[in-house]
Each structure stands twice: as C-alpha cells, then as structure tokens.
mmCIF file of C-alpha atoms in Angstrom:
data_model
loop_
_atom_site.group_PDB
_atom_site.id
_atom_site.type_symbol
_atom_site.label_atom_id
_atom_site.label_comp_id
_atom_site.label_asym_id
_atom_site.label_seq_id
_atom_site.Cartn_x
_atom_site.Cartn_y
_atom_site.Cartn_z
ATOM 1 C CA MET A 1 -0.090 -1.187 -7.630
ATOM 2 C CA GLN A 2 1.801 -2.616 -10.577
ATOM 3 C CA VAL A 3 3.941 -5.496 -11.765
ATOM 4 C CA THR A 4 7.512 -4.261 -12.203
ATOM 5 C CA ARG A 5 9.047 -7.603 -13.195
ATOM 6 C CA GLU A 6 7.493 -10.855 -14.330
ATOM 7 C CA THR A 7 9.695 -13.723 -15.481
ATOM 8 C CA PRO A 8 9.357 -17.485 -14.916
ATOM 9 C CA ASP A 9 11.894 -17.149 -12.067
ATOM 10 C CA GLN A 10 10.764 -13.911 -10.419
ATOM 11 C CA LEU A 11 7.653 -11.801 -9.872
ATOM 12 C CA ILE A 12 7.919 -8.309 -8.362
ATOM 13 C CA ILE A 13 4.833 -6.256 -7.492
ATOM 14 C CA GLU A 14 5.130 -2.695 -6.158
ATOM 15 C CA HIS A 15 2.679 -0.260 -4.643
ATOM 16 C CA LYS A 16 3.627 3.380 -4.096
ATOM 17 C CA SER A 17 1.186 5.794 -2.496
ATOM 18 C CA THR A 18 1.750 8.557 -5.034
ATOM 19 C CA GLY A 19 -1.826 9.830 -4.691
ATOM 20 C CA ILE A 20 -1.217 10.750 -1.052
ATOM 21 C CA ALA A 21 2.024 12.510 -1.983
ATOM 22 C CA VAL A 22 0.296 14.559 -4.694
ATOM 23 C CA VAL A 23 -2.568 15.583 -2.380
ATOM 24 C CA ALA A 24 -0.093 16.502 0.371
ATOM 25 C CA LEU A 25 1.971 18.566 -2.070
ATOM 26 C CA ILE A 26 -1.077 20.445 -3.402
ATOM 27 C CA LEU A 27 -2.248 21.271 0.135
ATOM 28 C CA ALA A 28 1.260 22.364 1.146
ATOM 29 C CA LEU A 29 1.620 24.591 -1.924
ATOM 30 C CA ALA A 30 -1.816 26.125 -1.287
ATOM 31 C CA LEU A 31 -0.907 26.948 2.317
ATOM 32 C CA CYS A 32 2.461 28.349 1.224
ATOM 33 C CA PHE A 33 0.726 30.532 -1.376
ATOM 34 C CA VAL A 34 -1.734 31.825 1.246
ATOM 35 C CA GLY A 35 1.172 32.455 3.623
ATOM 36 C CA LEU A 36 3.113 34.391 0.980
ATOM 37 C CA SER A 37 0.073 36.505 0.115
ATOM 38 C CA ASN A 38 -0.371 37.380 3.822
ATOM 39 C CA MET A 39 3.290 38.312 4.363
ATOM 40 C CA ARG A 40 2.833 42.039 3.699
ATOM 41 C CA ALA A 41 -0.161 42.538 5.976
ATOM 42 C CA GLU A 42 0.684 40.028 8.727
ATOM 43 C CA PRO A 43 4.275 38.715 8.494
ATOM 44 C CA VAL A 44 3.990 36.436 11.532
ATOM 45 C CA THR A 45 0.732 34.893 10.295
ATOM 46 C CA GLY A 46 2.248 34.431 6.839
ATOM 47 C CA ILE A 47 5.320 32.653 8.193
ATOM 48 C CA LEU A 48 3.181 30.443 10.455
ATOM 49 C CA THR A 49 0.941 29.518 7.510
ATOM 50 C CA ILE A 50 3.971 28.584 5.391
ATOM 51 C CA LEU A 51 5.394 26.505 8.241
ATOM 52 C CA ALA A 52 2.009 24.799 8.697
ATOM 53 C CA GLY A 53 2.002 23.899 4.996
ATOM 54 C CA ILE A 54 5.493 22.424 5.166
ATOM 55 C CA ALA A 55 4.747 20.550 8.408
ATOM 56 C CA GLY A 56 1.464 19.265 6.991
ATOM 57 C CA PHE A 57 3.232 17.944 3.890
ATOM 58 C CA PHE A 58 5.801 15.983 5.874
ATOM 59 C CA GLY A 59 3.183 14.913 8.413
ATOM 60 C CA MET A 60 0.911 13.454 5.725
ATOM 61 C CA LEU A 61 3.844 11.644 4.146
ATOM 62 C CA ALA A 62 4.878 10.228 7.526
ATOM 63 C CA LEU A 63 1.357 9.005 8.289
ATOM 64 C CA PHE A 64 0.210 7.789 4.884
ATOM 65 C CA GLY A 65 3.225 7.546 2.571
ATOM 66 C CA GLU A 66 4.450 4.045 1.866
ATOM 67 C CA ARG A 67 6.167 1.863 -0.680
ATOM 68 C CA ASN A 68 5.305 -1.820 -0.628
ATOM 69 C CA MET A 69 7.028 -4.539 -2.590
ATOM 70 C CA LEU A 70 6.323 -8.246 -2.979
ATOM 71 C CA VAL A 71 9.147 -10.346 -4.436
ATOM 72 C CA LEU A 72 8.421 -13.967 -5.327
ATOM 73 C CA ASP A 73 11.718 -15.681 -6.201
ATOM 74 C CA ARG A 74 11.592 -19.258 -7.527
ATOM 75 C CA PRO A 75 15.363 -20.025 -7.581
ATOM 76 C CA ALA A 76 15.771 -18.851 -3.967
ATOM 77 C CA GLY A 77 12.441 -20.394 -2.929
ATOM 78 C CA THR A 78 11.417 -17.241 -1.063
ATOM 79 C CA ALA A 79 8.630 -14.701 -0.924
ATOM 80 C CA THR A 80 9.519 -11.315 0.578
ATOM 81 C CA LEU A 81 6.984 -8.639 1.497
ATOM 82 C CA SER A 82 8.553 -5.236 2.273
ATOM 83 C CA GLN A 83 7.009 -2.004 3.511
ATOM 84 C CA LEU A 84 9.033 1.207 3.452
ATOM 85 C CA THR A 85 7.630 4.285 5.195
ATOM 86 C CA PRO A 86 9.300 7.394 6.614
ATOM 87 C CA ARG A 87 9.138 5.561 9.952
ATOM 88 C CA GLY A 88 11.336 2.711 8.697
ATOM 89 C CA LEU A 89 11.500 -0.559 6.783
ATOM 90 C CA MET A 90 9.580 -3.678 7.738
ATOM 91 C CA ARG A 91 10.200 -6.950 5.941
ATOM 92 C CA TRP A 92 8.542 -10.375 6.108
ATOM 93 C CA HIS A 93 10.195 -13.482 4.626
ATOM 94 C CA PHE A 94 8.285 -16.635 3.716
ATOM 95 C CA ASP A 95 9.196 -19.909 2.070
ATOM 96 C CA LEU A 96 7.683 -19.932 -1.397
ATOM 97 C CA ALA A 97 6.364 -23.441 -0.700
ATOM 98 C CA ASP A 98 4.271 -21.999 2.177
ATOM 99 C CA VAL A 99 2.567 -19.426 -0.084
ATOM 100 C CA ALA A 100 -0.830 -20.846 -1.065
ATOM 101 C CA GLY A 101 -1.791 -17.986 -3.359
ATOM 102 C CA ALA A 102 -3.372 -14.558 -3.221
ATOM 103 C CA GLU A 103 -6.830 -13.301 -2.311
ATOM 104 C CA HIS A 104 -8.770 -10.300 -3.489
ATOM 105 C CA ARG A 105 -10.453 -8.752 -0.449
ATOM 106 C CA ILE A 106 -13.231 -6.155 -0.458
ATOM 107 C CA THR A 107 -14.122 -3.965 2.516
ATOM 108 C CA ARG A 108 -16.987 -1.512 2.745
ATOM 109 C CA ALA A 109 -16.063 2.147 3.086
ATOM 110 C CA LYS A 110 -17.830 4.182 5.772
ATOM 111 C CA LYS A 111 -19.191 6.662 3.240
ATOM 112 C CA GLY A 112 -20.236 4.056 0.684
ATOM 113 C CA GLY A 113 -18.252 2.342 -1.995
ATOM 114 C CA ASN A 114 -15.636 -0.350 -1.600
ATOM 115 C CA HIS A 115 -11.944 -0.630 -0.864
ATOM 116 C CA HIS A 116 -10.060 -3.388 -2.666
ATOM 117 C CA TRP A 117 -7.054 -5.220 -1.245
ATOM 118 C CA ALA A 118 -4.640 -7.801 -2.585
ATOM 119 C CA ALA A 119 -3.538 -10.219 0.136
ATOM 120 C CA LEU A 120 -0.921 -12.977 0.187
ATOM 121 C CA VAL A 121 -2.082 -16.247 1.766
ATOM 122 C CA VAL A 122 0.663 -18.079 3.675
ATOM 123 C CA GLN A 123 -0.297 -21.521 4.998
ATOM 124 C CA GLY A 124 2.864 -22.605 6.784
ATOM 125 C CA GLY A 125 5.649 -21.248 8.947
ATOM 126 C CA MET A 126 5.568 -18.793 11.824
ATOM 127 C CA ASP A 127 3.791 -16.081 9.823
ATOM 128 C CA ALA A 128 0.944 -18.243 8.524
ATOM 129 C CA GLY A 129 -2.128 -16.198 7.681
ATOM 130 C CA THR A 130 -3.263 -13.529 5.266
ATOM 131 C CA HIS A 131 -0.965 -10.565 4.645
ATOM 132 C CA ASN A 132 -2.218 -7.472 2.782
ATOM 133 C CA LEU A 133 0.154 -6.132 0.142
ATOM 134 C CA SER A 134 -0.530 -2.545 1.279
ATOM 135 C CA ARG A 135 -1.940 -0.714 4.288
ATOM 136 C CA GLN A 136 -4.282 1.297 2.084
ATOM 137 C CA GLY A 137 -7.310 -0.058 0.275
ATOM 138 C CA LEU A 138 -7.634 1.041 -3.333
ATOM 139 C CA ASN A 139 -10.773 1.905 -5.268
ATOM 140 C CA ASN A 140 -9.493 0.652 -8.611
ATOM 141 C CA PRO A 141 -9.091 -2.779 -10.251
ATOM 142 C CA ALA A 142 -5.339 -3.063 -9.526
ATOM 143 C CA PRO A 143 -5.654 -5.353 -6.445
ATOM 144 C CA LYS A 144 -7.796 -7.850 -8.403
ATOM 145 C CA GLU A 145 -5.320 -7.783 -11.292
ATOM 146 C CA MET A 146 -2.381 -8.330 -8.913
ATOM 147 C CA THR A 147 -4.205 -11.231 -7.235
ATOM 148 C CA ASP A 148 -4.759 -12.861 -10.618
ATOM 149 C CA THR A 149 -1.116 -12.254 -11.587
ATOM 150 C CA ILE A 150 0.240 -13.777 -8.360
ATOM 151 C CA ASN A 151 -2.005 -16.840 -8.642
ATOM 152 C CA ARG A 152 -1.133 -17.319 -12.310
ATOM 153 C CA TRP A 153 2.600 -17.001 -11.552
ATOM 154 C CA LEU A 154 2.365 -19.478 -8.678
ATOM 155 C CA GLY A 155 0.498 -21.880 -10.937
ATOM 156 C CA SER A 156 -2.477 -22.060 -8.597
ATOM 157 C CA ASP A 157 -5.091 -20.231 -10.615
ATOM 158 C CA LYS A 158 -7.411 -18.999 -7.863
ATOM 159 C CA GLY A 159 -8.580 -15.954 -9.772
ATOM 160 C CA ALA A 160 -12.120 -16.170 -8.394
ATOM 161 C CA ASN A 161 -10.914 -16.056 -4.791
ATOM 162 C CA THR A 162 -12.634 -12.920 -3.485
ATOM 163 C CA HIS A 163 -13.644 -12.197 0.100
ATOM 164 C CA GLU A 164 -15.931 -9.452 1.326
ATOM 165 C CA ASP A 165 -15.330 -8.568 4.934
ATOM 166 C CA ASN A 166 -14.751 -5.726 7.312
ATOM 167 C CA PRO A 167 -11.504 -6.335 9.233
ATOM 168 C CA ARG A 168 -10.835 -4.524 12.489
ATOM 169 C CA HIS A 169 -7.753 -2.897 11.001
ATOM 170 C CA PRO A 170 -7.000 -2.857 7.278
ATOM 171 C CA TRP A 171 -3.349 -3.859 7.712
ATOM 172 C CA SER A 172 -4.383 -6.975 9.605
ATOM 173 C CA ALA A 173 -6.344 -8.864 6.967
ATOM 174 C CA ASP A 174 -7.345 -11.635 9.380
ATOM 175 C CA PRO A 175 -10.563 -10.505 11.135
#
C-alpha cells in the first residue's frame, strides 16, 4: 500500500497484491520444474504436474490478486475507491464532503498476530459506512501510514483513530 500522488488537489493511494503474485509464481515454477524432471520416467505425470502448476498460478491470482486504488479529488469533489481483480472492476463513488476520514482497523489472526486495515469512513450518501481500502489485511505499518496520510490530506487529523475488532468478513469492515 503506497501513496502514488499527493498534491493539495489530489491524493491517490494504491495497493497491489504483489506478494500473492510472487508466491503463486514460485509455486508454479516449482511444480513446472518437478513436472519437467518427471517427463522422462512418466510423461503423463510430468505434463499433468506442469498443467497443475500453471492452473494453480492463475487460480491463485484469480482468488487473491487485486489492485485497489483510492482517488481523493478536491476540484471534482469526489472520492473514488476502485478494485480491479481478474474477475472484473468494481468502483464506488462518494462525494468528498461525505468522507469523514480514515480509520486504522486491527483484526486478530487465527494463528496469532494481527492484520492491519485502512478503511475510509463515509458519513453521508447511499454508501455511508466504513469501506476497507483492500480485501486483504496486511501485517506491516502501511495501513496506519495511509490512514494518517488520508486524514492529514482531508484536514481532519484523526491519526489516533484505531479500532480493534473481528469483522465477519474482512471486506465488510462494518461488523
């Protein structure tokens, strides 16, 4: 999660799930290597292993790969949250006046540790509520930094706004 543009008129924050893509690629390459090494002894098994590696790569990208973007645009008076996955593009539009700020949310992981989320708080309009900036919780300080950046840019310094909870589904930040 990173700031790609910050000016007095516009703030753009992006999150790309590159970690998932790297893990998927390493697993696919490992399966392809195993498949190639088995080609001489068992050609059918080798081909099936290679195909499983390729299918696993695209399957992991389809399930977990995403690119999220938040665009806060002062001249247009809009806030746009976009999510691009291999399954398609989803986009939410808000009036900038309805955006109250951002929250840093913390959820407990099943195996210990925490997942951190940056969430946009919208207080008016049809989509009022809390909207996570990504479907995936991160275990690094980036969500807290993005929350502080959004609040500073909006001029509503709510940097200490942190919530610990355990939502039913991580994409739906409202429990």
